[in-house]
């Protein structure tokens, strides 16, 4: 390469880098402006004006600070009167309630982006090697089917057509039940939403935790649910707990044949399925082969026995369904078409696509303090920052 060509190449690279940086600055500025507007509404429950201002500055710091969102890094980035000590006290030592902020955030999102077709519950494992952060423990993750040391959080996500962002959280504490924390987290968010929002279905993965007990919890709460289930015993720790069904449709193979596993039931009716069209997290059109069958979950308590819809999904090709059963779901939306149920489940794919990259960008996993209240306040303000990014059109799909 000649000196002239090298100089031109360097100049071009510098110009490209400058343009990219400028675009990133504009995007950050846009999210920051939206964050200010959000904070003015969602932080209204904070009694003192100085608390509301600190909340706004904290959210701004989450958006603008590169790398890990520690108190020290954010204090250095946002400058001014926001010292590391004051940020630390505002999150860990203050007494402001995070629940009203989350409820207000959900309301703002619905007003701005329209109602979501469903809530999506998503676990978030946070590996940590130390022993001084709240909730750290050596535990089994049933969704990843492996042991790890760290924190296990459960998020409830708002998933409208254009916005995917968390609005509710719970942290699994040592000695607590995984199932209780996972289910309790989403039910608490749904109850706080109230009104029509509380009647929307919840999409969640209960492979590895009790199927019957989870479905009963949602029924008792009056919350519709679409739950992904495991094949049966041996598919993971506790995966087969209460995971047997009775076929309720007399025209379907297995009717009157006693309790059967979901995979066995669905494979026997695979030929009765049909193609289902849906859109993936990147906006591309996809197709699956799906079938639904009416079932009942056996329960010692007669009053809790009710009809459910068991849905199976296979990949679809030009010649029909693929051989592998890729997903099994059970729902109390028994009058909902199978295709609509399958499309509801895809909200989980959107959350998975967004949670990794944008979750890191606003520090959802970065709190390392000792107090549970501090963790909740941090993750609540990080959710406000995440919502600002989502509303600014900055969702990032790491697979794109």
mmCIF file of C-alpha atoms in Angstrom:
data_model
loop_
_atom_site.group_PDB
_atom_site.id
_atom_site.type_symbol
_atom_site.label_atom_id
_atom_site.label_comp_id
_atom_site.label_asym_id
_atom_site.label_seq_id
_atom_site.Cartn_x
_atom_site.Cartn_y
_atom_site.Cartn_z
ATOM 1 C CA UNK A 1 0.000 0.000 0.000
ATOM 2 C CA UNK A 2 1.335 3.454 -0.868
ATOM 3 C CA UNK A 3 1.690 6.202 1.703
ATOM 4 C CA UNK A 4 -1.130 8.134 0.029
ATOM 5 C CA UNK A 5 -3.422 5.099 0.066
ATOM 6 C CA UNK A 6 -2.545 4.367 3.689
ATOM 7 C CA UNK A 7 -3.325 7.961 4.658
ATOM 8 C CA UNK A 8 -6.640 7.821 2.789
ATOM 9 C CA UNK A 9 -7.512 4.530 4.448
ATOM 10 C CA UNK A 10 -6.678 5.908 7.892
ATOM 11 C CA UNK A 11 -8.700 9.055 7.219
ATOM 12 C CA UNK A 12 -11.668 6.972 6.026
ATOM 13 C CA UNK A 13 -11.498 4.726 9.100
ATOM 14 C CA UNK A 14 -11.327 7.750 11.371
ATOM 15 C CA UNK A 15 -14.305 9.314 9.623
ATOM 16 C CA UNK A 16 -16.293 6.093 9.964
ATOM 17 C CA UNK A 17 -15.415 5.830 13.643
ATOM 18 C CA UNK A 18 -16.376 9.464 14.159
ATOM 19 C CA UNK A 19 -19.723 8.943 12.406
ATOM 20 C CA UNK A 20 -20.423 5.804 14.451
ATOM 21 C CA UNK A 21 -19.541 7.600 17.674
ATOM 22 C CA UNK A 22 -21.756 10.546 16.769
ATOM 23 C CA UNK A 23 -24.655 8.212 16.009
ATOM 24 C CA UNK A 24 -24.144 6.452 19.340
ATOM 25 C CA UNK A 25 -24.112 9.824 21.114
ATOM 26 C CA UNK A 26 -27.388 10.769 19.419
ATOM 27 C CA UNK A 27 -28.986 7.485 20.457
ATOM 28 C CA UNK A 28 -27.802 7.903 24.053
ATOM 29 C CA UNK A 29 -29.074 11.481 24.083
ATOM 30 C CA UNK A 30 -32.477 10.337 22.799
ATOM 31 C CA UNK A 31 -32.751 7.634 25.475
ATOM 32 C CA UNK A 32 -31.626 10.145 28.094
ATOM 33 C CA UNK A 33 -34.364 12.587 27.144
ATOM 34 C CA UNK A 34 -36.961 9.818 27.317
ATOM 35 C CA UNK A 35 -35.505 8.726 30.666
ATOM 36 C CA UNK A 36 -36.011 12.238 32.039
ATOM 37 C CA UNK A 37 -39.650 12.155 30.924
ATOM 38 C CA UNK A 38 -40.171 8.694 32.413
ATOM 39 C CA UNK A 39 -38.568 9.626 35.727
ATOM 40 C CA UNK A 40 -40.819 12.665 36.026
ATOM 41 C CA UNK A 41 -43.803 10.281 36.063
ATOM 42 C CA UNK A 42 -42.640 6.981 37.537
ATOM 43 C CA UNK A 43 -40.687 8.554 40.418
ATOM 44 C CA UNK A 44 -43.595 10.727 41.514
ATOM 45 C CA UNK A 45 -44.128 8.365 44.496
ATOM 46 C CA UNK A 46 -40.768 9.439 45.963
ATOM 47 C CA UNK A 47 -41.752 11.977 48.600
ATOM 48 C CA UNK A 48 -38.843 14.400 48.392
ATOM 49 C CA UNK A 49 -37.732 16.391 45.383
ATOM 50 C CA UNK A 50 -34.069 15.606 46.055
ATOM 51 C CA UNK A 51 -34.906 11.872 45.922
ATOM 52 C CA UNK A 52 -36.634 12.306 42.569
ATOM 53 C CA UNK A 53 -33.631 14.200 41.244
ATOM 54 C CA UNK A 54 -31.223 11.519 42.487
ATOM 55 C CA UNK A 55 -33.341 8.859 40.811
ATOM 56 C CA UNK A 56 -33.178 10.773 37.530
ATOM 57 C CA UNK A 57 -29.413 11.189 37.803
ATOM 58 C CA UNK A 58 -28.981 7.513 38.672
ATOM 59 C CA UNK A 59 -30.948 6.464 35.573
ATOM 60 C CA UNK A 60 -28.920 8.891 33.485
ATOM 61 C CA UNK A 61 -25.745 7.380 34.919
ATOM 62 C CA UNK A 62 -26.879 3.882 33.977
ATOM 63 C CA UNK A 63 -27.392 5.073 30.410
ATOM 64 C CA UNK A 64 -24.166 7.046 30.003
ATOM 65 C CA UNK A 65 -21.562 5.156 32.052
ATOM 66 C CA UNK A 66 -19.552 2.704 29.945
ATOM 67 C CA UNK A 67 -18.794 -0.751 31.285
ATOM 68 C CA UNK A 68 -19.874 -1.896 34.738
ATOM 69 C CA UNK A 69 -22.407 0.362 36.461
ATOM 70 C CA UNK A 70 -20.781 0.528 39.896
ATOM 71 C CA UNK A 71 -21.423 3.481 42.192
ATOM 72 C CA UNK A 72 -17.851 4.644 41.665
ATOM 73 C CA UNK A 73 -18.017 4.441 37.859
ATOM 74 C CA UNK A 74 -21.340 6.246 37.673
ATOM 75 C CA UNK A 75 -20.305 8.972 40.125
ATOM 76 C CA UNK A 76 -17.207 9.634 38.041
ATOM 77 C CA UNK A 77 -19.200 9.726 34.802
ATOM 78 C CA UNK A 78 -22.140 11.945 35.744
ATOM 79 C CA UNK A 79 -20.010 14.254 37.942
ATOM 80 C CA UNK A 80 -21.486 17.305 39.597
ATOM 81 C CA UNK A 81 -22.845 16.815 43.096
ATOM 82 C CA UNK A 82 -23.531 13.095 42.607
ATOM 83 C CA UNK A 83 -20.737 11.567 44.665
ATOM 84 C CA UNK A 84 -20.154 7.857 45.038
ATOM 85 C CA UNK A 85 -21.290 8.029 48.653
ATOM 86 C CA UNK A 86 -24.560 9.800 47.861
ATOM 87 C CA UNK A 87 -25.416 7.358 45.074
ATOM 88 C CA UNK A 88 -24.640 4.440 47.367
ATOM 89 C CA UNK A 89 -26.842 5.807 50.150
ATOM 90 C CA UNK A 90 -29.711 6.619 47.773
ATOM 91 C CA UNK A 91 -29.905 2.992 46.638
ATOM 92 C CA UNK A 92 -28.753 0.987 49.656
ATOM 93 C CA UNK A 93 -29.553 3.172 52.657
ATOM 94 C CA UNK A 94 -32.674 5.042 51.619
ATOM 95 C CA UNK A 95 -36.199 3.829 52.356
ATOM 96 C CA UNK A 96 -38.095 4.765 49.199
ATOM 97 C CA UNK A 97 -40.434 2.042 47.939
ATOM 98 C CA UNK A 98 -39.679 0.486 44.576
ATOM 99 C CA UNK A 99 -43.086 -1.175 44.002
ATOM 100 C CA UNK A 100 -44.950 2.048 43.062
ATOM 101 C CA UNK A 101 -42.161 2.952 40.635
ATOM 102 C CA UNK A 102 -42.515 -0.390 38.858
ATOM 103 C CA UNK A 103 -46.305 -0.110 38.678
ATOM 104 C CA UNK A 104 -46.053 3.415 37.263
ATOM 105 C CA UNK A 105 -43.457 2.239 34.732
ATOM 106 C CA UNK A 106 -45.813 -0.464 33.444
ATOM 107 C CA UNK A 107 -48.560 2.141 33.086
ATOM 108 C CA UNK A 108 -46.283 4.518 31.177
ATOM 109 C CA UNK A 109 -45.198 1.773 28.820
ATOM 110 C CA UNK A 110 -48.761 0.791 28.017
ATOM 111 C CA UNK A 111 -49.713 4.405 27.371
ATOM 112 C CA UNK A 112 -46.725 4.860 25.050
ATOM 113 C CA UNK A 113 -46.532 1.490 23.276
ATOM 114 C CA UNK A 114 -49.985 -0.032 23.627
ATOM 115 C CA UNK A 115 -51.037 -3.035 25.690
ATOM 116 C CA UNK A 116 -48.852 -6.151 25.468
ATOM 117 C CA UNK A 117 -50.590 -9.379 24.404
ATOM 118 C CA UNK A 118 -48.953 -11.177 27.347
ATOM 119 C CA UNK A 119 -46.504 -10.801 30.214
ATOM 120 C CA UNK A 120 -43.311 -12.834 29.860
ATOM 121 C CA UNK A 121 -41.556 -14.237 32.929
ATOM 122 C CA UNK A 122 -37.846 -14.826 32.416
ATOM 123 C CA UNK A 123 -35.151 -16.110 34.826
ATOM 124 C CA UNK A 124 -31.834 -14.228 34.914
ATOM 125 C CA UNK A 125 -28.812 -16.049 36.323
ATOM 126 C CA UNK A 126 -26.040 -13.707 37.544
ATOM 127 C CA UNK A 127 -22.758 -15.591 38.151
ATOM 128 C CA UNK A 128 -20.728 -14.185 41.057
ATOM 129 C CA UNK A 129 -17.614 -15.622 42.670
ATOM 130 C CA UNK A 130 -17.722 -13.640 45.930
ATOM 131 C CA UNK A 131 -19.837 -14.290 49.005
ATOM 132 C CA UNK A 132 -20.701 -10.711 49.986
ATOM 133 C CA UNK A 133 -23.538 -9.914 47.550
ATOM 134 C CA UNK A 134 -27.159 -10.522 48.482
ATOM 135 C CA UNK A 135 -28.603 -13.830 47.281
ATOM 136 C CA UNK A 136 -25.310 -15.422 46.220
ATOM 137 C CA UNK A 137 -25.359 -19.190 46.540
ATOM 138 C CA UNK A 138 -24.096 -22.332 44.846
ATOM 139 C CA UNK A 139 -27.261 -23.654 43.201
ATOM 140 C CA UNK A 140 -28.781 -25.644 40.361
ATOM 141 C CA UNK A 141 -30.304 -23.666 37.485
ATOM 142 C CA UNK A 142 -33.145 -25.844 36.102
ATOM 143 C CA UNK A 143 -33.461 -23.791 32.934
ATOM 144 C CA UNK A 144 -29.804 -24.162 31.968
ATOM 145 C CA UNK A 145 -29.639 -27.597 33.664
ATOM 146 C CA UNK A 146 -26.330 -26.955 35.431
ATOM 147 C CA UNK A 147 -24.852 -25.829 38.729
ATOM 148 C CA UNK A 148 -23.515 -22.305 39.136
ATOM 149 C CA UNK A 149 -22.539 -19.879 41.880
ATOM 150 C CA UNK A 150 -24.227 -16.537 41.920
ATOM 151 C CA UNK A 151 -27.592 -14.797 42.091
ATOM 152 C CA UNK A 152 -30.821 -16.052 40.538
ATOM 153 C CA UNK A 153 -33.295 -13.335 39.600
ATOM 154 C CA UNK A 154 -36.727 -13.533 38.001
ATOM 155 C CA UNK A 155 -37.951 -10.755 35.719
ATOM 156 C CA UNK A 156 -41.433 -9.987 34.408
ATOM 157 C CA UNK A 157 -41.260 -8.334 31.003
ATOM 158 C CA UNK A 158 -43.568 -5.976 29.120
ATOM 159 C CA UNK A 159 -43.687 -7.181 25.481
ATOM 160 C CA UNK A 160 -45.712 -4.996 23.116
ATOM 161 C CA UNK A 161 -45.189 -4.964 19.349
ATOM 162 C CA UNK A 162 -42.352 -2.438 19.526
ATOM 163 C CA UNK A 163 -41.092 -2.515 23.115
ATOM 164 C CA UNK A 164 -39.557 -5.296 25.221
ATOM 165 C CA UNK A 165 -38.488 -4.259 28.717
ATOM 166 C CA UNK A 166 -38.701 -5.529 32.329
ATOM 167 C CA UNK A 167 -41.209 -4.120 34.826
ATOM 168 C CA UNK A 168 -40.979 -6.523 37.782
ATOM 169 C CA UNK A 169 -38.284 -8.441 39.664
ATOM 170 C CA UNK A 170 -37.670 -10.961 42.416
ATOM 171 C CA UNK A 171 -34.409 -12.361 43.782
ATOM 172 C CA UNK A 172 -34.095 -15.953 44.973
ATOM 173 C CA UNK A 173 -32.661 -15.942 48.493
ATOM 174 C CA UNK A 174 -30.738 -18.839 50.072
ATOM 175 C CA UNK A 175 -33.162 -21.354 51.528
ATOM 176 C CA UNK A 176 -36.105 -20.059 49.478
ATOM 177 C CA UNK A 177 -38.094 -22.125 46.981
ATOM 178 C CA UNK A 178 -37.172 -21.640 43.333
ATOM 179 C CA UNK A 179 -40.766 -22.279 42.291
ATOM 180 C CA UNK A 180 -42.237 -19.934 44.896
ATOM 181 C CA UNK A 181 -39.892 -17.105 43.910
ATOM 182 C CA UNK A 182 -40.383 -17.583 40.166
ATOM 183 C CA UNK A 183 -44.171 -17.770 40.315
ATOM 184 C CA UNK A 184 -44.590 -15.225 43.100
ATOM 185 C CA UNK A 185 -42.547 -12.636 41.194
ATOM 186 C CA UNK A 186 -44.771 -12.556 38.133
ATOM 187 C CA UNK A 187 -48.034 -12.788 40.086
ATOM 188 C CA UNK A 188 -47.008 -9.797 42.208
ATOM 189 C CA UNK A 189 -46.342 -7.750 39.056
ATOM 190 C CA UNK A 190 -49.645 -8.766 37.491
ATOM 191 C CA UNK A 191 -51.604 -7.891 40.643
ATOM 192 C CA UNK A 192 -49.990 -4.448 40.851
ATOM 193 C CA UNK A 193 -50.849 -3.785 37.197
ATOM 194 C CA UNK A 194 -54.546 -4.293 37.964
ATOM 195 C CA UNK A 195 -57.469 -3.815 35.575
ATOM 196 C CA UNK A 196 -57.267 -5.303 32.090
ATOM 197 C CA UNK A 197 -53.497 -5.724 32.469
ATOM 198 C CA UNK A 198 -54.053 -8.288 35.231
ATOM 199 C CA UNK A 199 -56.168 -10.387 32.860
ATOM 200 C CA UNK A 200 -53.453 -10.827 30.233
ATOM 201 C CA UNK A 201 -51.816 -14.264 30.056
ATOM 202 C CA UNK A 202 -48.402 -14.914 31.533
ATOM 203 C CA UNK A 203 -45.892 -16.809 29.380
ATOM 204 C CA UNK A 204 -43.265 -18.668 31.381
ATOM 205 C CA UNK A 205 -41.031 -21.721 31.355
ATOM 206 C CA UNK A 206 -41.738 -24.202 34.161
ATOM 207 C CA UNK A 207 -39.490 -27.001 32.980
ATOM 208 C CA UNK A 208 -37.671 -28.095 36.097
ATOM 209 C CA UNK A 209 -40.307 -26.924 38.560
ATOM 210 C CA UNK A 210 -43.686 -28.388 39.539
ATOM 211 C CA UNK A 211 -46.208 -28.272 36.719
ATOM 212 C CA UNK A 212 -49.350 -29.051 38.695
ATOM 213 C CA UNK A 213 -48.522 -26.791 41.638
ATOM 214 C CA UNK A 214 -47.603 -23.899 39.321
ATOM 215 C CA UNK A 215 -50.786 -24.199 37.272
ATOM 216 C CA UNK A 216 -52.815 -24.310 40.476
ATOM 217 C CA UNK A 217 -51.137 -21.126 41.761
ATOM 218 C CA UNK A 218 -52.131 -19.229 38.625
ATOM 219 C CA UNK A 219 -55.666 -20.615 38.724
ATOM 220 C CA UNK A 220 -56.082 -19.525 42.348
ATOM 221 C CA UNK A 221 -54.817 -16.052 41.413
ATOM 222 C CA UNK A 222 -57.207 -15.858 38.445
ATOM 223 C CA UNK A 223 -54.295 -15.199 36.072
ATOM 224 C CA UNK A 224 -54.257 -16.935 32.656
ATOM 225 C CA UNK A 225 -51.013 -18.761 31.911
ATOM 226 C CA UNK A 226 -49.141 -20.354 29.006
ATOM 227 C CA UNK A 227 -46.465 -22.563 30.559
ATOM 228 C CA UNK A 228 -43.693 -24.465 28.824
ATOM 229 C CA UNK A 229 -43.413 -27.969 30.264
ATOM 230 C CA UNK A 230 -40.806 -30.712 30.218
ATOM 231 C CA UNK A 231 -41.221 -34.158 28.699
ATOM 232 C CA UNK A 232 -41.398 -35.852 32.086
ATOM 233 C CA UNK A 233 -39.232 -37.473 34.712
ATOM 234 C CA UNK A 234 -35.574 -37.348 33.797
ATOM 235 C CA UNK A 235 -35.724 -34.100 31.817
ATOM 236 C CA UNK A 236 -34.252 -32.084 34.687
ATOM 237 C CA UNK A 237 -34.438 -31.689 38.446
ATOM 238 C CA UNK A 238 -38.088 -31.932 39.382
ATOM 239 C CA UNK A 239 -39.169 -31.717 35.754
ATOM 240 C CA UNK A 240 -41.705 -34.506 36.058
ATOM 241 C CA UNK A 241 -43.406 -33.174 39.172
ATOM 242 C CA UNK A 242 -47.134 -33.302 38.438
ATOM 243 C CA UNK A 243 -46.389 -33.477 34.722
ATOM 244 C CA UNK A 244 -48.929 -36.098 33.670
ATOM 245 C CA UNK A 245 -52.204 -35.570 31.849
ATOM 246 C CA UNK A 246 -55.477 -37.269 30.957
ATOM 247 C CA UNK A 247 -56.699 -36.876 27.364
ATOM 248 C CA UNK A 248 -60.164 -35.275 27.414
ATOM 249 C CA UNK A 249 -61.081 -35.471 23.712
ATOM 250 C CA UNK A 250 -62.828 -38.768 22.903
ATOM 251 C CA UNK A 251 -61.736 -38.471 19.256
ATOM 252 C CA UNK A 252 -58.026 -38.387 20.174
ATOM 253 C CA UNK A 253 -55.796 -41.439 20.697
ATOM 254 C CA UNK A 254 -55.256 -42.123 24.383
ATOM 255 C CA UNK A 255 -58.708 -41.063 25.585
ATOM 256 C CA UNK A 256 -59.633 -43.193 28.574
ATOM 257 C CA UNK A 257 -56.137 -44.673 28.718
ATOM 258 C CA UNK A 258 -55.007 -43.135 31.994
ATOM 259 C CA UNK A 259 -52.247 -40.645 32.766
ATOM 260 C CA UNK A 260 -49.654 -39.990 30.059
ATOM 261 C CA UNK A 261 -46.660 -37.715 29.577
ATOM 262 C CA UNK A 262 -47.099 -34.626 27.357
ATOM 263 C CA UNK A 263 -44.615 -35.753 24.697
ATOM 264 C CA UNK A 264 -46.368 -39.117 24.321
ATOM 265 C CA UNK A 265 -49.768 -37.435 23.930
ATOM 266 C CA UNK A 266 -48.577 -34.864 21.418
ATOM 267 C CA UNK A 267 -46.676 -37.288 19.214
ATOM 268 C CA UNK A 268 -49.807 -39.425 18.945
ATOM 269 C CA UNK A 269 -51.768 -36.482 17.471
ATOM 270 C CA UNK A 270 -48.994 -34.859 15.426
ATOM 271 C CA UNK A 271 -50.721 -35.663 12.142
ATOM 272 C CA UNK A 272 -53.733 -33.579 13.229
ATOM 273 C CA UNK A 273 -51.652 -30.397 13.384
ATOM 274 C CA UNK A 274 -51.309 -27.516 10.937
ATOM 275 C CA UNK A 275 -48.724 -24.861 9.974
ATOM 276 C CA UNK A 276 -48.530 -21.723 12.129
ATOM 277 C CA UNK A 277 -46.945 -18.472 10.936
ATOM 278 C CA UNK A 278 -45.090 -16.217 13.375
ATOM 279 C CA UNK A 279 -42.399 -13.524 13.450
ATOM 280 C CA UNK A 280 -39.041 -14.063 15.137
ATOM 281 C CA UNK A 281 -37.148 -11.592 17.320
ATOM 282 C CA UNK A 282 -35.412 -10.146 14.287
ATOM 283 C CA UNK A 283 -38.666 -9.531 12.394
ATOM 284 C CA UNK A 284 -38.321 -12.475 9.992
ATOM 285 C CA UNK A 285 -41.349 -14.605 9.082
ATOM 286 C CA UNK A 286 -41.167 -18.152 10.418
ATOM 287 C CA UNK A 287 -43.361 -21.217 10.343
ATOM 288 C CA UNK A 288 -44.011 -24.064 12.761
ATOM 289 C CA UNK A 289 -46.198 -27.127 12.804
ATOM 290 C CA UNK A 290 -48.467 -27.133 15.846
ATOM 291 C CA UNK A 291 -51.228 -29.211 17.376
ATOM 292 C CA UNK A 292 -53.405 -28.794 20.439
ATOM 293 C CA UNK A 293 -55.319 -31.361 22.468
ATOM 294 C CA UNK A 294 -57.698 -30.956 25.394
ATOM 295 C CA UNK A 295 -56.327 -32.547 28.567
ATOM 296 C CA UNK A 296 -56.893 -32.566 32.299
ATOM 297 C CA UNK A 297 -54.206 -32.519 34.951
ATOM 298 C CA UNK A 298 -54.966 -35.130 37.623
ATOM 299 C CA UNK A 299 -55.206 -33.624 41.099
ATOM 300 C CA UNK A 300 -56.109 -35.165 44.459
ATOM 301 C CA UNK A 301 -58.445 -32.212 45.038
ATOM 302 C CA UNK A 302 -61.471 -32.664 42.765
ATOM 303 C CA UNK A 303 -62.209 -28.914 42.801
ATOM 304 C CA UNK A 304 -58.847 -28.196 41.159
ATOM 305 C CA UNK A 305 -59.315 -30.590 38.254
ATOM 306 C CA UNK A 306 -59.988 -28.540 35.145
ATOM 307 C CA UNK A 307 -59.627 -28.748 31.408
ATOM 308 C CA UNK A 308 -56.412 -27.419 29.848
ATOM 309 C CA UNK A 309 -54.984 -27.170 26.347
ATOM 310 C CA UNK A 310 -51.733 -29.023 25.655
ATOM 311 C CA UNK A 311 -49.889 -27.568 22.647
ATOM 312 C CA UNK A 312 -46.969 -29.132 20.785
ATOM 313 C CA UNK A 313 -44.697 -27.410 18.274
ATOM 314 C CA UNK A 314 -42.443 -28.860 15.584
ATOM 315 C CA UNK A 315 -40.325 -27.120 12.984
ATOM 316 C CA UNK A 316 -42.112 -26.866 9.629
ATOM 317 C CA UNK A 317 -40.614 -27.430 6.197
ATOM 318 C CA UNK A 318 -41.897 -27.741 2.653
ATOM 319 C CA UNK A 319 -42.713 -31.389 3.223
ATOM 320 C CA UNK A 320 -44.549 -30.913 6.536
ATOM 321 C CA UNK A 321 -43.466 -31.100 10.176
ATOM 322 C CA UNK A 322 -39.917 -31.865 11.251
ATOM 323 C CA UNK A 323 -39.216 -34.946 13.328
ATOM 324 C CA UNK A 324 -38.182 -33.145 16.518
ATOM 325 C CA UNK A 325 -40.738 -31.827 18.992
ATOM 326 C CA UNK A 326 -39.260 -28.400 19.836
ATOM 327 C CA UNK A 327 -41.731 -27.142 22.428
ATOM 328 C CA UNK A 328 -44.593 -28.267 24.654
ATOM 329 C CA UNK A 329 -46.936 -25.838 26.359
ATOM 330 C CA UNK A 330 -49.935 -26.188 28.650
ATOM 331 C CA UNK A 331 -52.456 -23.380 29.035
ATOM 332 C CA UNK A 332 -55.841 -22.615 30.509
ATOM 333 C CA UNK A 333 -56.683 -20.585 27.372
ATOM 334 C CA UNK A 334 -58.701 -23.551 26.133
ATOM 335 C CA UNK A 335 -60.804 -21.486 23.703
ATOM 336 C CA UNK A 336 -57.810 -19.766 22.102
ATOM 337 C CA UNK A 337 -56.740 -21.091 18.668
ATOM 338 C CA UNK A 338 -53.531 -23.126 18.688
ATOM 339 C CA UNK A 339 -51.812 -20.687 16.329
ATOM 340 C CA UNK A 340 -52.522 -17.764 18.653
ATOM 341 C CA UNK A 341 -51.085 -19.692 21.612
ATOM 342 C CA UNK A 342 -47.895 -20.474 19.670
ATOM 343 C CA UNK A 343 -47.503 -16.813 18.737
ATOM 344 C CA UNK A 344 -47.889 -15.807 22.385
ATOM 345 C CA UNK A 345 -44.999 -18.102 23.321
ATOM 346 C CA UNK A 346 -42.670 -16.234 20.952
ATOM 347 C CA UNK A 347 -42.603 -13.337 23.386
ATOM 348 C CA UNK A 348 -40.050 -15.410 25.273
ATOM 349 C CA UNK A 349 -37.737 -15.394 22.245
ATOM 350 C CA UNK A 350 -37.970 -11.611 22.054
ATOM 351 C CA UNK A 351 -37.081 -11.291 25.731
ATOM 352 C CA UNK A 352 -34.109 -13.638 25.329
ATOM 353 C CA UNK A 353 -32.868 -11.621 22.365
ATOM 354 C CA UNK A 354 -33.118 -8.291 24.174
ATOM 355 C CA UNK A 355 -32.160 -9.273 27.734
ATOM 356 C CA UNK A 356 -28.535 -10.158 27.046
ATOM 357 C CA UNK A 357 -27.216 -7.127 25.199
ATOM 358 C CA UNK A 358 -29.448 -4.316 26.425
ATOM 359 C CA UNK A 359 -29.600 -5.787 29.937
ATOM 360 C CA UNK A 360 -25.822 -5.469 30.163
ATOM 361 C CA UNK A 361 -25.934 -1.979 28.678
ATOM 362 C CA UNK A 362 -28.036 -0.593 31.540
ATOM 363 C CA UNK A 363 -26.513 -2.689 34.332
ATOM 364 C CA UNK A 364 -29.351 -5.054 35.225
ATOM 365 C CA UNK A 365 -26.778 -7.541 36.562
ATOM 366 C CA UNK A 366 -24.327 -5.058 38.075
ATOM 367 C CA UNK A 367 -25.533 -4.588 41.656
ATOM 368 C CA UNK A 368 -23.191 -6.280 44.151
ATOM 369 C CA UNK A 369 -24.300 -4.897 47.531
ATOM 370 C CA UNK A 370 -25.328 -6.851 50.601
ATOM 371 C CA UNK A 371 -28.893 -5.577 51.034
ATOM 372 C CA UNK A 372 -32.011 -6.925 49.317
ATOM 373 C CA UNK A 373 -33.624 -3.478 49.337
ATOM 374 C CA UNK A 374 -30.602 -2.030 47.552
ATOM 375 C CA UNK A 375 -30.802 -4.742 44.895
ATOM 376 C CA UNK A 376 -34.487 -4.009 44.292
ATOM 377 C CA UNK A 377 -33.933 -0.251 44.046
ATOM 378 C CA UNK A 378 -31.020 -0.686 41.643
ATOM 379 C CA UNK A 379 -32.807 -3.131 39.372
ATOM 380 C CA UNK A 380 -35.938 -0.940 39.398
ATOM 381 C CA UNK A 381 -34.002 2.111 38.198
ATOM 382 C CA UNK A 382 -32.127 -0.076 35.705
ATOM 383 C CA UNK A 383 -35.543 -1.146 34.383
ATOM 384 C CA UNK A 384 -36.473 2.520 33.900
ATOM 385 C CA UNK A 385 -33.214 3.003 31.967
ATOM 386 C CA UNK A 386 -33.967 -0.121 29.931
ATOM 387 C CA UNK A 387 -37.452 1.189 29.153
ATOM 388 C CA UNK A 388 -35.976 4.460 27.940
ATOM 389 C CA UNK A 389 -33.656 2.565 25.602
ATOM 390 C CA UNK A 390 -36.539 0.433 24.339
ATOM 391 C CA UNK A 391 -38.804 3.416 23.768
ATOM 392 C CA UNK A 392 -36.000 5.158 21.902
ATOM 393 C CA UNK A 393 -35.929 2.238 19.484
ATOM 394 C CA UNK A 394 -32.577 0.981 20.732
ATOM 395 C CA UNK A 395 -33.441 -2.682 21.330
ATOM 396 C CA UNK A 396 -30.528 -4.817 20.210
ATOM 397 C CA UNK A 397 -30.841 -8.409 19.009
ATOM 398 C CA UNK A 398 -27.423 -10.042 19.558
ATOM 399 C CA UNK A 399 -28.202 -12.539 16.780
ATOM 400 C CA UNK A 400 -28.689 -9.808 14.198
#
